[in-house]
């Protein structure tokens, strides 16, 4: 399903579209790790999804590109925890919604970044990506039924 919008959306519209797009994800890993979601998503899509961290001043925060065989998501080096997860999920949204990917140039990553900066996403695409990252992280951080204590006790002492 293509999630292309031309006009600016309200947060409510972006959130509704983000929820629909998030439903296409594989089950969220427990415990939550963005790397595990990326592994499951790569398997679901049938092509590798590689995460990179680069220290590039020209990089806004993240970037997704497809090199013809693999998807690549670059996040800014130094981003950690929730912020890094949000950046990666934002780029996953661009990937799943088939927003204009940065073209993989034969001359290297510098050209990929330059092309992405020259052809930015629309406001609607950015609003959707922000809503998607927020929705998925909220879902990922919810405690599963039974809570952590019950799960740990069951693992140690066996199920009652």
GROMACS .gro file of C-alpha atoms in nm:
model
  160
    1UNK     CA    1   0.000   0.000   0.000
    2UNK     CA    2   0.135   0.342  -0.094
    3UNK     CA    3   0.091   0.615   0.163
    4UNK     CA    4   0.143   0.922  -0.052
    5UNK     CA    5  -0.014   1.250   0.042
    6UNK     CA    6   0.028   1.583  -0.130
    7UNK     CA    7  -0.123   1.836   0.108
    8UNK     CA    8  -0.024   1.899   0.466
    9UNK     CA    9  -0.205   1.679   0.715
   10UNK     CA   10  -0.328   1.745   1.060
   11UNK     CA   11  -0.165   1.550   1.342
   12UNK     CA   12  -0.486   1.347   1.372
   13UNK     CA   13  -0.473   1.253   1.003
   14UNK     CA   14  -0.102   1.173   1.022
   15UNK     CA   15  -0.156   0.958   1.331
   16UNK     CA   16  -0.443   0.766   1.169
   17UNK     CA   17  -0.231   0.694   0.861
   18UNK     CA   18   0.066   0.606   1.083
   19UNK     CA   19  -0.142   0.353   1.279
   20UNK     CA   20  -0.248   0.189   0.951
   21UNK     CA   21   0.110   0.176   0.828
   22UNK     CA   22   0.237   0.042   1.162
   23UNK     CA   23  -0.008  -0.247   1.128
   24UNK     CA   24   0.208  -0.367   0.836
   25UNK     CA   25   0.507  -0.418   1.068
   26UNK     CA   26   0.599  -0.760   1.201
   27UNK     CA   27   0.518  -0.810   1.572
   28UNK     CA   28   0.720  -0.574   1.789
   29UNK     CA   29   1.001  -0.753   1.973
   30UNK     CA   30   0.984  -0.800   2.351
   31UNK     CA   31   1.203  -0.684   2.504
   32UNK     CA   32   1.212  -0.389   2.266
   33UNK     CA   33   1.522  -0.351   2.050
   34UNK     CA   34   1.517  -0.153   1.725
   35UNK     CA   35   1.776  -0.393   1.578
   36UNK     CA   36   1.541  -0.688   1.632
   37UNK     CA   37   1.255  -0.505   1.460
   38UNK     CA   38   1.484  -0.427   1.165
   39UNK     CA   39   1.586  -0.795   1.138
   40UNK     CA   40   1.220  -0.905   1.137
   41UNK     CA   41   1.127  -0.632   0.890
   42UNK     CA   42   1.409  -0.734   0.655
   43UNK     CA   43   1.285  -1.095   0.665
   44UNK     CA   44   0.927  -0.980   0.600
   45UNK     CA   45   1.036  -0.766   0.302
   46UNK     CA   46   1.277  -1.027   0.168
   47UNK     CA   47   1.579  -0.798   0.151
   48UNK     CA   48   1.847  -0.689   0.396
   49UNK     CA   49   1.799  -0.377   0.606
   50UNK     CA   50   2.128  -0.239   0.734
   51UNK     CA   51   2.165   0.019   1.009
   52UNK     CA   52   2.456   0.261   1.001
   53UNK     CA   53   2.565   0.537   1.236
   54UNK     CA   54   2.767   0.814   1.078
   55UNK     CA   55   2.911   1.134   1.211
   56UNK     CA   56   2.803   1.363   0.929
   57UNK     CA   57   2.721   1.726   0.990
   58UNK     CA   58   2.524   1.740   0.663
   59UNK     CA   59   2.289   1.464   0.778
   60UNK     CA   60   1.968   1.605   0.927
   61UNK     CA   61   1.925   1.313   1.170
   62UNK     CA   62   1.857   1.013   0.951
   63UNK     CA   63   1.840   0.892   0.594
   64UNK     CA   64   1.700   0.588   0.414
   65UNK     CA   65   1.824   0.468   0.080
   66UNK     CA   66   1.797   0.154  -0.131
   67UNK     CA   67   2.106   0.044  -0.322
   68UNK     CA   68   1.924  -0.194  -0.554
   69UNK     CA   69   1.971  -0.492  -0.322
   70UNK     CA   70   1.959  -0.364   0.036
   71UNK     CA   71   1.783  -0.096   0.234
   72UNK     CA   72   2.012   0.127   0.439
   73UNK     CA   73   1.912   0.349   0.728
   74UNK     CA   74   2.168   0.596   0.851
   75UNK     CA   75   2.133   0.766   1.185
   76UNK     CA   76   2.351   1.036   1.328
   77UNK     CA   77   2.634   0.900   1.541
   78UNK     CA   78   2.585   0.983   1.906
   79UNK     CA   79   2.207   0.948   1.899
   80UNK     CA   80   2.116   0.696   2.168
   81UNK     CA   81   1.818   0.520   2.318
   82UNK     CA   82   1.477   0.667   2.247
   83UNK     CA   83   1.618   0.934   2.013
   84UNK     CA   84   1.802   0.679   1.796
   85UNK     CA   85   1.498   0.450   1.788
   86UNK     CA   86   1.281   0.745   1.683
   87UNK     CA   87   1.521   0.837   1.401
   88UNK     CA   88   1.535   0.479   1.271
   89UNK     CA   89   1.155   0.438   1.289
   90UNK     CA   90   1.109   0.771   1.111
   91UNK     CA   91   1.323   0.638   0.825
   92UNK     CA   92   1.144   0.300   0.831
   93UNK     CA   93   0.822   0.492   0.770
   94UNK     CA   94   0.971   0.660   0.463
   95UNK     CA   95   1.078   0.314   0.344
   96UNK     CA   96   0.742   0.143   0.404
   97UNK     CA   97   0.542   0.433   0.260
   98UNK     CA   98   0.771   0.433  -0.043
   99UNK     CA   99   0.856   0.800  -0.007
  100UNK     CA  100   1.122   0.925  -0.243
  101UNK     CA  101   1.427   0.726  -0.137
  102UNK     CA  102   1.765   0.885  -0.162
  103UNK     CA  103   1.909   0.731  -0.479
  104UNK     CA  104   2.213   0.512  -0.434
  105UNK     CA  105   2.477   0.685  -0.642
  106UNK     CA  106   2.769   0.490  -0.782
  107UNK     CA  107   3.005   0.759  -0.655
  108UNK     CA  108   2.934   0.686  -0.290
  109UNK     CA  109   2.751   0.793   0.020
  110UNK     CA  110   2.839   1.160  -0.013
  111UNK     CA  111   2.641   1.176  -0.338
  112UNK     CA  112   2.351   0.985  -0.182
  113UNK     CA  113   2.332   1.241   0.100
  114UNK     CA  114   2.363   1.534  -0.142
  115UNK     CA  115   2.081   1.394  -0.357
  116UNK     CA  116   1.860   1.347  -0.050
  117UNK     CA  117   1.924   1.702   0.065
  118UNK     CA  118   1.842   1.834  -0.283
  119UNK     CA  119   1.511   1.642  -0.293
  120UNK     CA  120   1.362   1.664   0.057
  121UNK     CA  121   1.045   1.488   0.164
  122UNK     CA  122   0.719   1.683   0.160
  123UNK     CA  123   0.572   1.820   0.481
  124UNK     CA  124   0.303   1.551   0.471
  125UNK     CA  125   0.564   1.278   0.437
  126UNK     CA  126   0.758   1.420   0.731
  127UNK     CA  127   0.441   1.452   0.942
  128UNK     CA  128   0.353   1.090   0.867
  129UNK     CA  129   0.706   0.971   0.952
  130UNK     CA  130   0.704   1.160   1.283
  131UNK     CA  131   0.362   1.022   1.373
  132UNK     CA  132   0.469   0.669   1.275
  133UNK     CA  133   0.781   0.679   1.494
  134UNK     CA  134   0.577   0.813   1.785
  135UNK     CA  135   0.301   0.550   1.746
  136UNK     CA  136   0.543   0.257   1.717
  137UNK     CA  137   0.758   0.368   2.010
  138UNK     CA  138   0.451   0.414   2.228
  139UNK     CA  139   0.339   0.061   2.140
  140UNK     CA  140   0.690  -0.082   2.188
  141UNK     CA  141   0.722   0.068   2.535
  142UNK     CA  142   0.391  -0.072   2.661
  143UNK     CA  143   0.435  -0.350   2.909
  144UNK     CA  144   0.296  -0.683   2.795
  145UNK     CA  145   0.002  -0.830   2.988
  146UNK     CA  146   0.117  -0.988   3.313
  147UNK     CA  147   0.398  -0.742   3.366
  148UNK     CA  148   0.770  -0.792   3.397
  149UNK     CA  149   0.761  -0.933   3.752
  150UNK     CA  150   0.524  -1.214   3.658
  151UNK     CA  151   0.730  -1.302   3.350
  152UNK     CA  152   1.058  -1.310   3.543
  153UNK     CA  153   0.905  -1.513   3.827
  154UNK     CA  154   0.756  -1.757   3.578
  155UNK     CA  155   1.093  -1.793   3.404
  156UNK     CA  156   1.272  -1.860   3.734
  157UNK     CA  157   1.014  -2.074   3.914
  158UNK     CA  158   0.819  -2.218   3.621
  159UNK     CA  159   0.459  -2.160   3.531
  160UNK     CA  160   0.207  -2.218   3.807
   0.00000   0.00000   0.00000
